Short mmCIF file of C-alpha atoms in Angstrom, two decimals:
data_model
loop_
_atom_site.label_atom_id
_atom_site.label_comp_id
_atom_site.label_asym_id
_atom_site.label_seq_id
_atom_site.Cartn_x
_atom_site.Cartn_y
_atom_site.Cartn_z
CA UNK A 1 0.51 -10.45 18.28
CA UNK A 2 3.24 -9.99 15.55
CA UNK A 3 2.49 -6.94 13.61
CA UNK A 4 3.44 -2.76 12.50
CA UNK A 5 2.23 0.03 14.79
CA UNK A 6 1.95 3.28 13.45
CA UNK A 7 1.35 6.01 16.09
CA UNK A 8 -0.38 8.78 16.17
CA UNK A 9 -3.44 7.40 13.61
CA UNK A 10 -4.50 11.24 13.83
CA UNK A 11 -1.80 14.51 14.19
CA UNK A 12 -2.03 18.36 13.57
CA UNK A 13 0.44 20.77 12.96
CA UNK A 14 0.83 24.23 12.05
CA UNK A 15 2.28 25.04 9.23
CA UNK A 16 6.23 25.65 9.32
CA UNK A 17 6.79 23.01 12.20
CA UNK A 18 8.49 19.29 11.79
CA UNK A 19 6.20 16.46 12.97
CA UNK A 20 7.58 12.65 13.21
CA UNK A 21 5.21 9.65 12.51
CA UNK A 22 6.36 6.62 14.35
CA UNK A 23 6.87 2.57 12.87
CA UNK A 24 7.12 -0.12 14.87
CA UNK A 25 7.31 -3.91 13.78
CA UNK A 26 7.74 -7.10 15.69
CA UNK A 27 7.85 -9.22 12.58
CA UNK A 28 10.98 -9.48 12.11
CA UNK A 29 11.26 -8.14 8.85
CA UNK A 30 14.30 -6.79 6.95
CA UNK A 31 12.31 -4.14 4.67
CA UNK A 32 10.48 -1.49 5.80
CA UNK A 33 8.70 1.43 3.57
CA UNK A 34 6.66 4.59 4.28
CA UNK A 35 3.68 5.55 1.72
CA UNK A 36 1.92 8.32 0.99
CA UNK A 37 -1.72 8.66 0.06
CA UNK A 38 -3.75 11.32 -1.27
CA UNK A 39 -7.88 11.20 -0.98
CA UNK A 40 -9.76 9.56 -3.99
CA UNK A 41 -5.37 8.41 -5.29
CA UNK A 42 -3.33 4.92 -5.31
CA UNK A 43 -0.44 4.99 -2.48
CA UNK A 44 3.35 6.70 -3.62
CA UNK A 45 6.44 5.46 -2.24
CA UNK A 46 8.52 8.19 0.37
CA UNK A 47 11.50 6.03 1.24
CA UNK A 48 11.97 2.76 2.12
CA UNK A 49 14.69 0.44 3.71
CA UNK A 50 16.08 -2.88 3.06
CA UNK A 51 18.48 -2.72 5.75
CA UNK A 52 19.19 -1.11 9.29
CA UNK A 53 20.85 1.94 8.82
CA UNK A 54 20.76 1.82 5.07
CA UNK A 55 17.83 3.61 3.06
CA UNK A 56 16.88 5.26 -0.17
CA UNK A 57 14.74 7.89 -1.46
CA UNK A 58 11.56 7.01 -3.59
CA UNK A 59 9.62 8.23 -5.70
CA UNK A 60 8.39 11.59 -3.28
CA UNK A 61 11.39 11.95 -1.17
CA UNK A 62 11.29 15.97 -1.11
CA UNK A 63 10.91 17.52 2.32
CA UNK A 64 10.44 13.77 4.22
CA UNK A 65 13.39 12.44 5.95
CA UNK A 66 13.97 9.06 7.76
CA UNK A 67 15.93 6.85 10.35
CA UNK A 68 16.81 3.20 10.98
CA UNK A 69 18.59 3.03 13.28
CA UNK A 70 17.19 0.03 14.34
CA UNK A 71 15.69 -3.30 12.68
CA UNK A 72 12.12 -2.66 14.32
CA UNK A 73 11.93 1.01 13.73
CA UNK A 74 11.78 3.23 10.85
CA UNK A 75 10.53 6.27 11.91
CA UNK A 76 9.01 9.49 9.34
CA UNK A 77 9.42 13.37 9.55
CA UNK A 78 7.51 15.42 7.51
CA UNK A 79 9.92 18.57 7.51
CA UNK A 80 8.28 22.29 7.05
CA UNK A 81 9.84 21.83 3.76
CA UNK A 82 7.04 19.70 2.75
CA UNK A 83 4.59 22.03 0.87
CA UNK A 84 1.21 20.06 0.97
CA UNK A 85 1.72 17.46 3.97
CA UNK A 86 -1.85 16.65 4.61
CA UNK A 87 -2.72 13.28 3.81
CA UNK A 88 -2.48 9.47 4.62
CA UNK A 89 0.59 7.96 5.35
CA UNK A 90 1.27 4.28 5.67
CA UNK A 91 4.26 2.16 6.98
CA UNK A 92 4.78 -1.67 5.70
CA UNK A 93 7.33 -3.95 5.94
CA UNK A 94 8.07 -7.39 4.15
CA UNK A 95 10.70 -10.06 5.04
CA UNK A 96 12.72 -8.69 1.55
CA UNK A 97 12.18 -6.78 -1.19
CA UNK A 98 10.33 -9.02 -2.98
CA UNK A 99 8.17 -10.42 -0.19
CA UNK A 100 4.67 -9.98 0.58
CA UNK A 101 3.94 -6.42 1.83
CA UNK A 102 2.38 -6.00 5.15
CA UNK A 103 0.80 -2.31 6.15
CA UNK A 104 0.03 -0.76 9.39
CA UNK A 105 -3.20 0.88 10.15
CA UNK A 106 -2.18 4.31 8.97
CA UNK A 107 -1.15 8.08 10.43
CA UNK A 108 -3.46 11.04 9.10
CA UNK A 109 -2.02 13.76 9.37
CA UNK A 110 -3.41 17.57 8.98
CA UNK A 111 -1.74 20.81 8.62
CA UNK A 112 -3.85 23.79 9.49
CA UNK B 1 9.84 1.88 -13.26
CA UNK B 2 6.94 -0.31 -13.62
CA UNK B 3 3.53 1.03 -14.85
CA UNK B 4 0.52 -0.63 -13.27
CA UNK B 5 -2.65 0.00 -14.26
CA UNK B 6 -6.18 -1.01 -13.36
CA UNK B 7 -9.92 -1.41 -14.49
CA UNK B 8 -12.15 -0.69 -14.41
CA UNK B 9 -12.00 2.46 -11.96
CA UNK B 10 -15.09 2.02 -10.33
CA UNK B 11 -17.73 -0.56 -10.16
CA UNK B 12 -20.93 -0.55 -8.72
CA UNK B 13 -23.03 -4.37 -7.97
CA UNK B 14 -26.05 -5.90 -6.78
CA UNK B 15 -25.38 -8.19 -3.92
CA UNK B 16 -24.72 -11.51 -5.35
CA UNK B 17 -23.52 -10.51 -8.20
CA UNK B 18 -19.83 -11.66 -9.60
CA UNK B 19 -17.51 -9.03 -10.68
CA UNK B 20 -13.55 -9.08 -12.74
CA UNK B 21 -10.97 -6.73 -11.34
CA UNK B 22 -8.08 -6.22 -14.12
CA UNK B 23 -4.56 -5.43 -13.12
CA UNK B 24 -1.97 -4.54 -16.19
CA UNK B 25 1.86 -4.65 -15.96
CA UNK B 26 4.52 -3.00 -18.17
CA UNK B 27 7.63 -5.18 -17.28
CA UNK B 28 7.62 -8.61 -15.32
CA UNK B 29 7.60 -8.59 -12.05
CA UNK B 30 8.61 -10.29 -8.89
CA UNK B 31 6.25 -9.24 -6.72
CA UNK B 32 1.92 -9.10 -7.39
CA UNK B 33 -0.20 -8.51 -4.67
CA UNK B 34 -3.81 -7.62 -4.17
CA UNK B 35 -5.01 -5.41 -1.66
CA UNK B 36 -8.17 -4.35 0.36
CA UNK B 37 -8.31 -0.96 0.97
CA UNK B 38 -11.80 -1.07 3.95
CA UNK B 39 -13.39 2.85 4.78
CA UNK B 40 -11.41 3.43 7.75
CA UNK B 41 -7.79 3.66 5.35
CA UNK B 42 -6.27 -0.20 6.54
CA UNK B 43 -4.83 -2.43 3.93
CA UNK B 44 -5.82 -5.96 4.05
CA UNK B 45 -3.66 -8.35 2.25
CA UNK B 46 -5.61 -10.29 -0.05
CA UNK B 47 -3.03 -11.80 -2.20
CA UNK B 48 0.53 -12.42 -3.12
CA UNK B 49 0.28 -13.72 -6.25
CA UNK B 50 3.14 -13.24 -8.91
CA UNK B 51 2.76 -15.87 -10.78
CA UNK B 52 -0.56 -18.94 -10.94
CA UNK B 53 -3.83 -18.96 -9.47
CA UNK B 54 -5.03 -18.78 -5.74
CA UNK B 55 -8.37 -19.07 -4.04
CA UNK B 56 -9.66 -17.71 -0.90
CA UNK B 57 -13.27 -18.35 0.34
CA UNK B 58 -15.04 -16.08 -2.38
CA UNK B 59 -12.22 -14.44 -3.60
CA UNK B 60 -9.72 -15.48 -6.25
CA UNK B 61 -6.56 -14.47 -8.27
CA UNK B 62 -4.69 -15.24 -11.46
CA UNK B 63 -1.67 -13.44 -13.00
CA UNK B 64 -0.46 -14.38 -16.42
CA UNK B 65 3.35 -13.37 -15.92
CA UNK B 66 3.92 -13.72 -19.50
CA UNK B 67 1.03 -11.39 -20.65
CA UNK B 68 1.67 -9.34 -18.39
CA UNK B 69 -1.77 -9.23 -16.41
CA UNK B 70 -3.80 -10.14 -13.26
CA UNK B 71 -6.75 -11.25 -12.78
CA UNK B 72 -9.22 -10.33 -8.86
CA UNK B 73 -12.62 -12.27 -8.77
CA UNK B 74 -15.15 -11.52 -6.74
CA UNK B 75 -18.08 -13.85 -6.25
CA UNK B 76 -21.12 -13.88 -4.91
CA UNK B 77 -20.61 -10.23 -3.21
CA UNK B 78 -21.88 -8.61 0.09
CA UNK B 79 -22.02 -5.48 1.08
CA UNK B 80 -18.45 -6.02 3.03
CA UNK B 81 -16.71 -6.22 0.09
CA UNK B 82 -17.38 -2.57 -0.62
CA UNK B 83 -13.97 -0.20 -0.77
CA UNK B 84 -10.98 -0.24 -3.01
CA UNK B 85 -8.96 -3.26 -4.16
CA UNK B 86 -5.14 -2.14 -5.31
CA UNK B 87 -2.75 -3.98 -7.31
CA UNK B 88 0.58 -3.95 -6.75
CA UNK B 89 3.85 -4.52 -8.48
CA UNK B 90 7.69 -5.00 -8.24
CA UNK B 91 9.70 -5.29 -10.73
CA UNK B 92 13.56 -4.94 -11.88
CA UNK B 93 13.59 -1.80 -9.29
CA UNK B 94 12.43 -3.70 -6.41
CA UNK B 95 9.77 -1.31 -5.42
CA UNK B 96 6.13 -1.63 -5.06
CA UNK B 97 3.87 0.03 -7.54
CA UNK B 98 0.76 0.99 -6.81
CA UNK B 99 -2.58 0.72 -9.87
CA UNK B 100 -4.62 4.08 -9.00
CA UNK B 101 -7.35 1.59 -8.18
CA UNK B 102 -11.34 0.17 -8.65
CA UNK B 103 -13.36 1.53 -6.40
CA UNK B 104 -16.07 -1.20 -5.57
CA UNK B 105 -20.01 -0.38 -4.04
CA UNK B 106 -21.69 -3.01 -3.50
CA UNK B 107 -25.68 -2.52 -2.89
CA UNK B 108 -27.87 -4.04 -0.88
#
């Protein structure tokens, strides 16, 4: 089935150490975009993609860093730079940037 | 960038009942959709609407580009429809822009 795989849905980390949240889609799609989401808060845009090895920082860019390095991949690190990681992030893709958004089924991930 | 904003932030029903989920936009846009948001964190697509009116079983959208607003219906509820619907907009900067939200209970 055609669709975005996040992996892991659940991850812990100590603080200080870099942790990578995988993306996979087999839609074929051009655009790809992390999100971030805070409990009770609407979802904030990390980076996103609109081409392989192109990207650009959005609106929460500071201590996150990407890859694509390939159309069906666009893989996250959340650097030790990152003061308050824990929370809910989200990958989506869409055929363009003004296509329909499509979201995986999330990565939560907790710093202890 | 564009400024979305939604109402009402939460909303409790009878099952049943019919409900109006608001979504306002500062700029025009070229992207609309609405969203699903169930208890385990996924994001169902509901619709991609950025411009006329769309049905789906019980549910239904309209955004008035011009105005500058969009429109979720609910009818009939069940209990499944409990969680929280987003909006979401692009405009000129070709990024989606999340509303903060309604938060919907529906009781049985």
């Amino acid at each position: 089935d055609g669709g975005i795989t996040q992996s892991p849905k659940y991850l812990f980390r100590k603080e200080g150490q870099n942790v990578t949240l995988s993306c996979e889609q087999n839609l074929n799609h051009d655009a790809m975009y992390w999100y971030r989401q805070d409990p009770g808060q609407g979802l904030r845009l990390i980076y996103y993609s609109q081409i392989v090895n192109d990207f650009q920082k959005g609106d929460i860019a500071e201590g996150y860093s990407v890859s694509r390095e390939k159309k069906e991949s666009f893989p996250l690190t959340v650097t030790s730079a990152q003061k308050n990681p824990t929370a809910f992030y989200l990958c989506a893709s869409s055929i363009g940037p003004d296509g329909e958004l499509f979201f995986g089924e999330g990565s939560r991930l907790t710093v202890l | 960038g564009i400024q979305v904003e939604q109402s009402p932030p939460d909303l409790i029903l009878q099952e049943g009942a019919n409900s109006t989920l608001r979504c306002n936009f500062s700029d025009s846009v070229n992207n609309l959709q609405w969203f699903h948001q169930n208890p385990w964190g996924q994001l169902i697509n509901l619709f991609y609407i950025p411009s006329g009116t769309k049905q789906n079983g019980r549910l239904s959208a309209t955004t008035v580009a011009t105005e500058r607003y969009s429109l979720l219906y609910i009818s009939s509820s069940q209990t499944t429809d409990s969680g929280v619907y987003f909006c979401a907009a692009t405009g000129s900067a070709r990024q989606l822009t999340f509303g903060s939200g309604t938060q919907l209970t529906v009781l049985p």
